[in-house]
Amino acid sequence: DFVTLVHRCQNCLKRGSALEIDLALQLIGLVVLTLGAGDNAHEIYEESLVFLPKLLNSKLFHSVKVLECLSIVTLVAARDFVDTERSMEIIWQFMNQETKHSTYVTAAAISAWGLLLSDINTWRIGHKKWKELIPYLLKQLEEGDEDVTAASMDVLALLFEKGNLEKFSNQTQEYSSIKDMKDDIMKHVKRAKQDASKILEDDYNRTATITLCGRRLTFSTWSQLKQMNYIRRFLGYGFTNHMMENKYLHEVFHFVPAATTYSGLELYKSEYEEVAVRIFLPDVRRKCCRKRIYMSPNSLLNKGKTQLMNKYRSIAEEAKAGHYNAEGELD
């Protein structure tokens, strides 16, 4: 029962050790990913918005795991733009706290916010709510931390791809056009990291390919890449298994696992088997019964041989039927 499981996770968040808290947060995200979009996942989302913001502000040591949990739960379970923006506001408030966070935590917060940005249409966003975003990101680039820079560049790339940049800056009036605004942002980026600025150029090739269990998945937008990379990091070593079995991920990434001849673990098949019949007969009857016991079509020996052949045939058919190969390689 997912409800009982999530409630036990909540108890761990209140009373558990540091390790138990991190594992509970991870498990909540895994439960939602397993459930997929729907009423059950949305119920967890609603409950999460009660306890996760409190945890984010009270237990800073676990803030990265809280941010990951919140962003994954929202990505999967949010029913509409309003749900997604609620979580974006929680993360944004955390990003702008007066207390300065470590670069590791700052990078995690920016990345989590960017994941949710990848899932919305920017035309739905109001013109006033996120006016501080681009100035905030450009300021983070000046800090020079590699992780923070990478996370900030991800979000800027998403903004350039989705458009409506004027909604994300309070300095729009200083530019005569959106192109001038883009050019100025590019200058800031180049000063921070020359090579990184290439990803913001209009002609930059965004196409990336992942090979998974012999199937090639091609992504051509920053939004797709952001979601894939974030979920992949969240699942860690379990990513391949989830991609093979998780229907939600199949729908999101348009991935259909191929049915292939099984090349992994095989059904047990002994190298040698034989049928033997042991029957005690007095010497006086052995000679007259030999033909009936060993040579008759209905003898126990022939029946045993038939059963053995049927067993081999069943194993062969099972091997040829094909099933999902759970071993893959990510490029």
CSV table of C-alpha atoms in Angstrom, one decimal:
chain,number,residue,atom,x,y,z
A,1,ASP,CA,0.0,0.0,0.0
A,2,PHE,CA,1.6,3.2,-1.2
A,3,VAL,CA,-0.2,5.3,1.5
A,4,THR,CA,1.2,3.3,4.3
A,5,LEU,CA,4.7,3.4,2.8
A,6,VAL,CA,4.7,7.1,2.4
A,7,HIS,CA,3.4,7.6,6.0
A,8,ARG,CA,6.2,5.5,7.3
A,9,CYS,CA,8.6,7.6,5.3
A,10,GLN,CA,7.1,10.7,6.9
A,11,ASN,CA,7.7,9.2,10.4
A,12,CYS,CA,11.4,8.6,9.4
A,13,LEU,CA,11.6,12.3,8.4
A,14,LYS,CA,10.5,13.2,11.9
A,15,ARG,CA,12.4,10.7,14.0
A,16,GLY,CA,14.9,8.9,11.8
A,17,SER,CA,18.7,9.1,11.7
A,18,ALA,CA,20.4,11.2,9.0
A,19,LEU,CA,20.7,8.1,6.7
A,20,GLU,CA,17.1,7.1,7.3
A,21,ILE,CA,15.9,10.6,6.4
A,22,ASP,CA,17.9,10.6,3.1
A,23,LEU,CA,16.6,7.1,2.2
A,24,ALA,CA,13.0,8.1,3.1
A,25,LEU,CA,13.2,11.1,0.7
A,26,GLN,CA,14.6,8.9,-2.0
A,27,LEU,CA,11.9,6.3,-1.5
A,28,ILE,CA,9.1,8.9,-1.8
A,29,GLY,CA,10.4,10.0,-5.1
A,30,LEU,CA,10.8,6.3,-6.2
A,31,VAL,CA,7.2,5.6,-5.2
A,32,VAL,CA,5.8,8.4,-7.3
A,33,LEU,CA,8.0,7.5,-10.3
A,34,THR,CA,6.7,3.9,-10.0
A,35,LEU,CA,3.0,5.0,-9.7
A,36,GLY,CA,3.2,7.4,-12.6
A,37,ALA,CA,0.9,10.3,-13.2
A,38,GLY,CA,-2.5,9.9,-11.7
A,39,ASP,CA,-4.7,10.3,-8.5
A,40,ASN,CA,-2.4,8.2,-6.3
A,41,ALA,CA,0.7,10.2,-7.2
A,42,HIS,CA,-1.1,13.5,-6.9
A,43,GLU,CA,-2.2,12.5,-3.3
A,44,ILE,CA,1.5,12.1,-2.4
A,45,TYR,CA,2.2,15.5,-4.1
A,46,GLU,CA,-0.4,17.2,-1.9
A,47,GLU,CA,1.0,15.6,1.2
A,48,SER,CA,4.5,16.4,0.2
A,49,LEU,CA,3.8,20.1,-0.1
A,50,VAL,CA,2.9,20.1,3.6
A,51,PHE,CA,6.0,18.5,5.1
A,52,LEU,CA,8.8,19.0,2.5
A,53,PRO,CA,8.9,22.9,2.7
A,54,LYS,CA,9.1,22.6,6.5
A,55,LEU,CA,11.9,20.0,6.2
A,56,LEU,CA,13.7,22.2,3.6
A,57,ASN,CA,14.0,25.1,6.0
A,58,SER,CA,14.5,23.1,9.3
A,59,LYS,CA,17.0,20.5,8.2
A,60,LEU,CA,19.5,22.2,5.9
A,61,PHE,CA,21.8,19.2,6.0
A,62,HIS,CA,19.2,17.3,4.0
A,63,SER,CA,18.2,20.1,1.7
A,64,VAL,CA,19.7,18.6,-1.5
A,65,LYS,CA,17.6,15.4,-1.0
A,66,VAL,CA,14.5,17.4,-0.2
A,67,LEU,CA,14.9,19.4,-3.4
A,68,GLU,CA,15.3,16.3,-5.4
A,69,CYS,CA,12.3,14.7,-3.8
A,70,LEU,CA,10.1,17.8,-4.3
A,71,SER,CA,11.1,18.3,-7.9
A,72,ILE,CA,10.6,14.6,-8.9
A,73,VAL,CA,7.3,14.3,-7.1
A,74,THR,CA,6.1,17.5,-8.8
A,75,LEU,CA,7.3,16.5,-12.2
A,76,VAL,CA,5.4,13.3,-12.1
A,77,ALA,CA,2.3,14.2,-10.0
A,78,ALA,CA,1.5,17.8,-10.9
A,79,ARG,CA,-1.8,17.9,-12.7
A,80,ASP,CA,-1.4,21.4,-14.2
A,81,PHE,CA,0.7,24.5,-14.4
A,82,VAL,CA,-0.6,25.7,-11.0
A,83,ASP,CA,0.7,22.7,-9.2
A,84,THR,CA,4.1,23.0,-10.9
A,85,GLU,CA,4.4,26.7,-10.1
A,86,ARG,CA,3.6,26.1,-6.4
A,87,SER,CA,6.7,23.9,-6.1
A,88,MET,CA,8.8,26.3,-8.2
A,89,GLU,CA,7.9,29.1,-5.7
A,90,ILE,CA,9.0,27.0,-2.8
A,91,ILE,CA,12.3,26.3,-4.4
A,92,TRP,CA,12.7,30.0,-5.4
A,93,GLN,CA,12.1,31.2,-1.9
A,94,PHE,CA,14.8,28.8,-0.7
A,95,MET,CA,17.2,30.0,-3.3
A,96,ASN,CA,16.7,33.6,-2.2
A,97,GLN,CA,17.1,33.1,1.6
A,98,GLU,CA,19.3,35.6,3.4
A,99,THR,CA,21.4,32.8,4.7
A,100,LYS,CA,24.0,31.9,2.1
A,101,HIS,CA,23.9,28.3,1.0
A,102,SER,CA,26.9,26.2,0.0
A,103,THR,CA,27.6,26.0,-3.7
A,104,TYR,CA,26.6,22.4,-3.7
A,105,VAL,CA,23.1,23.2,-2.3
A,106,THR,CA,22.8,26.3,-4.5
A,107,ALA,CA,23.5,24.1,-7.6
A,108,ALA,CA,20.9,21.5,-6.5
A,109,ALA,CA,18.3,24.2,-6.0
A,110,ILE,CA,18.9,25.8,-9.4
A,111,SER,CA,18.8,22.4,-11.0
A,112,ALA,CA,15.6,21.4,-9.3
A,113,TRP,CA,13.9,24.6,-10.3
A,114,GLY,CA,15.1,24.1,-13.9
A,115,LEU,CA,13.6,20.6,-14.0
A,116,LEU,CA,10.2,22.1,-13.3
A,117,LEU,CA,10.8,24.8,-15.8
A,118,SER,CA,11.4,22.2,-18.4
A,119,ASP,CA,7.8,20.9,-17.9
A,120,ILE,CA,5.8,24.1,-18.4
A,121,ASN,CA,4.9,26.4,-21.2
A,122,THR,CA,6.3,29.8,-20.4
A,123,TRP,CA,3.4,31.6,-22.0
A,124,ARG,CA,1.4,30.6,-18.9
A,125,ILE,CA,3.8,32.4,-16.6
A,126,GLY,CA,2.8,35.9,-15.4
A,127,HIS,CA,4.9,38.9,-16.3
A,128,LYS,CA,5.9,39.8,-12.7
A,129,LYS,CA,6.5,36.7,-10.7
A,130,TRP,CA,9.9,35.7,-12.0
A,131,LYS,CA,11.4,39.0,-12.9
A,132,GLU,CA,14.5,38.4,-10.7
A,133,LEU,CA,15.5,35.1,-12.3
A,134,ILE,CA,17.9,36.1,-15.1
A,135,PRO,CA,19.8,38.6,-12.9
A,136,TYR,CA,20.0,35.9,-10.2
A,137,LEU,CA,21.5,33.4,-12.7
A,138,LEU,CA,24.0,35.9,-14.1
A,139,LYS,CA,25.1,36.7,-10.6
A,140,GLN,CA,25.7,33.0,-9.9
A,141,LEU,CA,27.8,32.7,-13.0
A,142,GLU,CA,30.1,35.4,-11.6
A,143,GLU,CA,30.8,33.2,-8.5
A,144,GLY,CA,32.8,30.9,-10.7
A,145,ASP,CA,31.8,27.6,-9.1
A,146,GLU,CA,31.7,24.8,-11.6
A,147,ASP,CA,28.5,23.1,-10.4
A,148,VAL,CA,26.6,26.3,-9.9
A,149,THR,CA,27.7,27.5,-13.4
A,150,ALA,CA,26.5,24.3,-15.0
A,151,ALA,CA,23.1,24.4,-13.3
A,152,SER,CA,22.7,28.1,-14.2
A,153,MET,CA,23.6,27.4,-17.8
A,154,ASP,CA,21.0,24.7,-18.0
A,155,VAL,CA,18.3,27.1,-16.9
A,156,LEU,CA,19.5,29.8,-19.3
A,157,ALA,CA,19.5,27.3,-22.1
A,158,LEU,CA,15.9,26.3,-21.2
A,159,LEU,CA,14.8,30.0,-21.2
A,160,PHE,CA,16.4,30.6,-24.6
A,161,GLU,CA,14.6,27.6,-26.0
A,162,LYS,CA,11.2,28.3,-24.5
A,163,GLY,CA,11.2,32.1,-25.2
A,164,ASN,CA,9.4,34.9,-23.4
A,165,LEU,CA,12.7,36.1,-21.8
A,166,GLU,CA,11.0,39.4,-20.9
A,167,LYS,CA,9.1,37.6,-18.2
A,168,PHE,CA,12.3,36.5,-16.4
A,169,SER,CA,14.2,39.8,-16.2
A,170,ASN,CA,13.6,43.2,-14.5
A,171,GLN,CA,15.9,44.9,-16.9
A,172,THR,CA,13.9,44.3,-20.1
A,173,GLN,CA,13.2,48.0,-20.6
A,174,GLU,CA,16.9,48.6,-21.0
A,175,TYR,CA,16.9,46.7,-24.3
A,176,SER,CA,15.5,47.8,-27.6
A,177,SER,CA,14.7,44.2,-28.6
A,178,ILE,CA,14.8,40.6,-27.3
A,179,LYS,CA,17.8,40.0,-29.5
A,180,ASP,CA,19.7,42.8,-27.7
A,181,MET,CA,18.7,41.2,-24.4
A,182,LYS,CA,20.0,37.8,-25.6
A,183,ASP,CA,23.3,39.3,-26.8
A,184,ASP,CA,23.9,41.0,-23.4
A,185,ILE,CA,23.2,37.7,-21.6
A,186,MET,CA,25.7,36.0,-24.0
A,187,LYS,CA,28.3,38.5,-23.1
A,188,HIS,CA,27.9,37.8,-19.4
A,189,VAL,CA,28.1,34.1,-20.0
A,190,LYS,CA,31.2,34.4,-22.1
A,191,ARG,CA,33.0,36.3,-19.4
A,192,ALA,CA,32.1,33.5,-16.9
A,193,LYS,CA,32.8,30.6,-19.2
A,194,GLN,CA,33.7,31.0,-22.8
A,195,ASP,CA,32.9,27.5,-24.0
A,196,ALA,CA,29.6,27.3,-22.3
A,197,SER,CA,28.2,30.2,-24.2
A,198,LYS,CA,28.0,28.1,-27.4
A,199,ILE,CA,24.9,26.2,-26.1
A,200,LEU,CA,22.9,29.5,-26.1
A,201,GLU,CA,23.5,30.1,-29.8
A,202,ASP,CA,20.6,29.6,-32.1
A,203,ASP,CA,22.5,27.2,-34.4
A,204,TYR,CA,23.8,25.0,-31.6
A,205,ASN,CA,23.1,21.4,-32.2
A,206,ARG,CA,21.1,20.2,-29.2
A,207,THR,CA,20.7,16.7,-30.5
A,208,ALA,CA,21.8,14.0,-28.1
A,209,THR,CA,21.5,10.2,-28.3
A,210,ILE,CA,21.3,7.5,-25.6
A,211,THR,CA,21.7,3.9,-26.4
A,212,LEU,CA,19.7,1.7,-24.1
A,213,CYS,CA,19.5,-2.0,-24.4
A,214,GLY,CA,20.1,-1.8,-28.1
A,215,ARG,CA,17.5,1.0,-28.7
A,216,ARG,CA,18.5,4.5,-29.5
A,217,LEU,CA,16.7,7.4,-27.9
A,218,THR,CA,17.3,10.8,-29.6
A,219,PHE,CA,16.6,14.1,-27.8
A,220,SER,CA,16.5,17.4,-29.7
A,221,THR,CA,15.4,19.9,-27.0
A,222,TRP,CA,16.9,21.1,-23.7
A,223,SER,CA,13.7,20.2,-21.9
A,224,GLN,CA,14.0,16.5,-22.9
A,225,LEU,CA,17.7,16.4,-22.0
A,226,LYS,CA,17.1,18.1,-18.7
A,227,GLN,CA,14.4,15.6,-17.7
A,228,MET,CA,16.4,12.6,-18.8
A,229,ASN,CA,19.6,13.7,-17.1
A,230,TYR,CA,17.9,14.6,-13.9
A,231,ILE,CA,15.9,11.4,-13.6
A,232,ARG,CA,19.0,9.4,-14.5
A,233,ARG,CA,21.0,11.0,-11.7
A,234,PHE,CA,18.1,10.5,-9.3
A,235,LEU,CA,17.7,6.8,-10.0
A,236,GLY,CA,21.5,6.1,-10.2
A,237,TYR,CA,22.2,2.4,-10.9
A,238,GLY,CA,18.5,1.7,-11.0
A,239,PHE,CA,18.0,3.9,-14.1
A,240,THR,CA,18.3,1.1,-16.7
A,241,ASN,CA,15.9,-1.2,-14.9
A,242,HIS,CA,13.3,1.6,-14.5
A,243,MET,CA,13.6,2.5,-18.2
A,244,MET,CA,12.9,-1.1,-19.1
A,245,GLU,CA,9.9,-1.6,-16.8
A,246,ASN,CA,8.5,1.8,-15.8
A,247,LYS,CA,5.4,2.7,-18.0
A,248,TYR,CA,5.5,6.3,-16.9
A,249,LEU,CA,9.1,6.7,-18.2
A,250,HIS,CA,8.1,4.9,-21.4
A,251,GLU,CA,5.4,7.5,-22.0
A,252,VAL,CA,7.5,10.5,-21.1
A,253,PHE,CA,10.5,9.5,-23.3
A,254,HIS,CA,8.6,7.6,-26.0
A,255,PHE,CA,10.6,4.5,-25.2
A,256,VAL,CA,9.5,1.0,-26.1
A,257,PRO,CA,11.8,-1.7,-24.9
A,258,ALA,CA,12.5,-4.2,-27.6
A,259,ALA,CA,11.6,-7.8,-27.2
A,260,THR,CA,14.8,-9.7,-28.0
A,261,THR,CA,16.1,-13.2,-27.8
A,262,TYR,CA,17.2,-13.6,-24.2
A,263,SER,CA,21.0,-13.4,-23.9
A,264,GLY,CA,21.3,-12.9,-20.2
A,265,LEU,CA,20.5,-15.4,-17.5
A,266,GLU,CA,19.1,-18.6,-18.9
A,267,LEU,CA,16.6,-21.0,-17.5
A,268,TYR,CA,18.3,-23.9,-15.8
A,269,LYS,CA,19.0,-26.7,-18.2
A,270,SER,CA,21.0,-29.7,-17.1
A,271,GLU,CA,23.8,-30.9,-19.4
A,272,TYR,CA,22.6,-34.5,-19.2
A,273,GLU,CA,19.4,-36.2,-18.2
A,274,GLU,CA,18.1,-39.7,-18.6
A,275,VAL,CA,15.0,-41.7,-17.7
A,276,ALA,CA,15.4,-44.8,-15.6
A,277,VAL,CA,12.8,-47.2,-14.2
A,278,ARG,CA,13.6,-49.4,-11.2
A,279,ILE,CA,11.1,-52.1,-10.5
A,280,PHE,CA,11.6,-55.1,-8.2
A,281,LEU,CA,10.4,-58.4,-9.8
A,282,PRO,CA,11.0,-61.9,-8.6
A,283,ASP,CA,13.3,-63.9,-10.8
A,284,VAL,CA,10.4,-66.1,-11.8
A,285,ARG,CA,8.5,-63.2,-13.5
A,286,ARG,CA,11.4,-61.0,-14.8
A,287,LYS,CA,11.7,-62.7,-18.2
A,288,CYS,CA,8.0,-62.7,-19.1
A,289,CYS,CA,7.5,-59.0,-18.0
A,290,ARG,CA,10.6,-57.5,-19.6
A,291,LYS,CA,8.9,-56.7,-22.9
A,292,ARG,CA,5.9,-55.1,-21.2
A,293,ILE,CA,8.0,-52.9,-18.9
A,294,TYR,CA,10.8,-51.8,-21.3
A,295,MET,CA,9.5,-52.2,-24.9
A,296,SER,CA,5.8,-51.5,-24.9
A,297,PRO,CA,4.7,-48.0,-26.1
A,298,ASN,CA,2.8,-47.6,-22.9
A,299,SER,CA,5.6,-48.7,-20.7
A,300,LEU,CA,6.8,-46.6,-17.8
A,301,LEU,CA,10.2,-46.1,-19.5
A,302,ASN,CA,8.6,-44.7,-22.7
A,303,LYS,CA,6.3,-42.5,-20.7
A,304,GLY,CA,9.2,-41.0,-18.9
A,305,LYS,CA,11.1,-40.4,-22.1
A,306,THR,CA,8.0,-38.6,-23.5
A,307,GLN,CA,7.8,-36.4,-20.4
A,308,LEU,CA,11.5,-35.5,-20.7
A,309,MET,CA,11.2,-34.5,-24.4
A,310,ASN,CA,8.2,-32.3,-23.5
A,311,LYS,CA,10.3,-30.6,-20.9
A,312,TYR,CA,13.1,-29.9,-23.4
A,313,ARG,CA,10.5,-28.6,-25.9
A,314,SER,CA,9.0,-26.2,-23.3
A,315,ILE,CA,12.5,-24.8,-22.4
A,316,ALA,CA,13.3,-24.2,-26.1
A,317,GLU,CA,10.0,-22.4,-26.7
A,318,GLU,CA,10.5,-20.2,-23.6
A,319,ALA,CA,14.0,-19.2,-24.9
A,320,LYS,CA,12.6,-18.3,-28.3
A,321,ALA,CA,9.6,-16.4,-27.0
A,322,GLY,CA,11.7,-13.3,-26.4
A,323,HIS,CA,11.6,-10.9,-23.4
A,324,TYR,CA,13.1,-7.6,-22.2
A,325,ASN,CA,16.8,-7.5,-22.0
A,326,ALA,CA,17.6,-5.5,-18.9
A,327,GLU,CA,21.3,-4.8,-19.8
A,328,GLY,CA,22.0,-1.5,-21.5
A,329,GLU,CA,24.7,1.0,-22.2
A,330,LEU,CA,24.3,4.8,-22.0
A,331,ASP,CA,26.3,7.0,-24.3
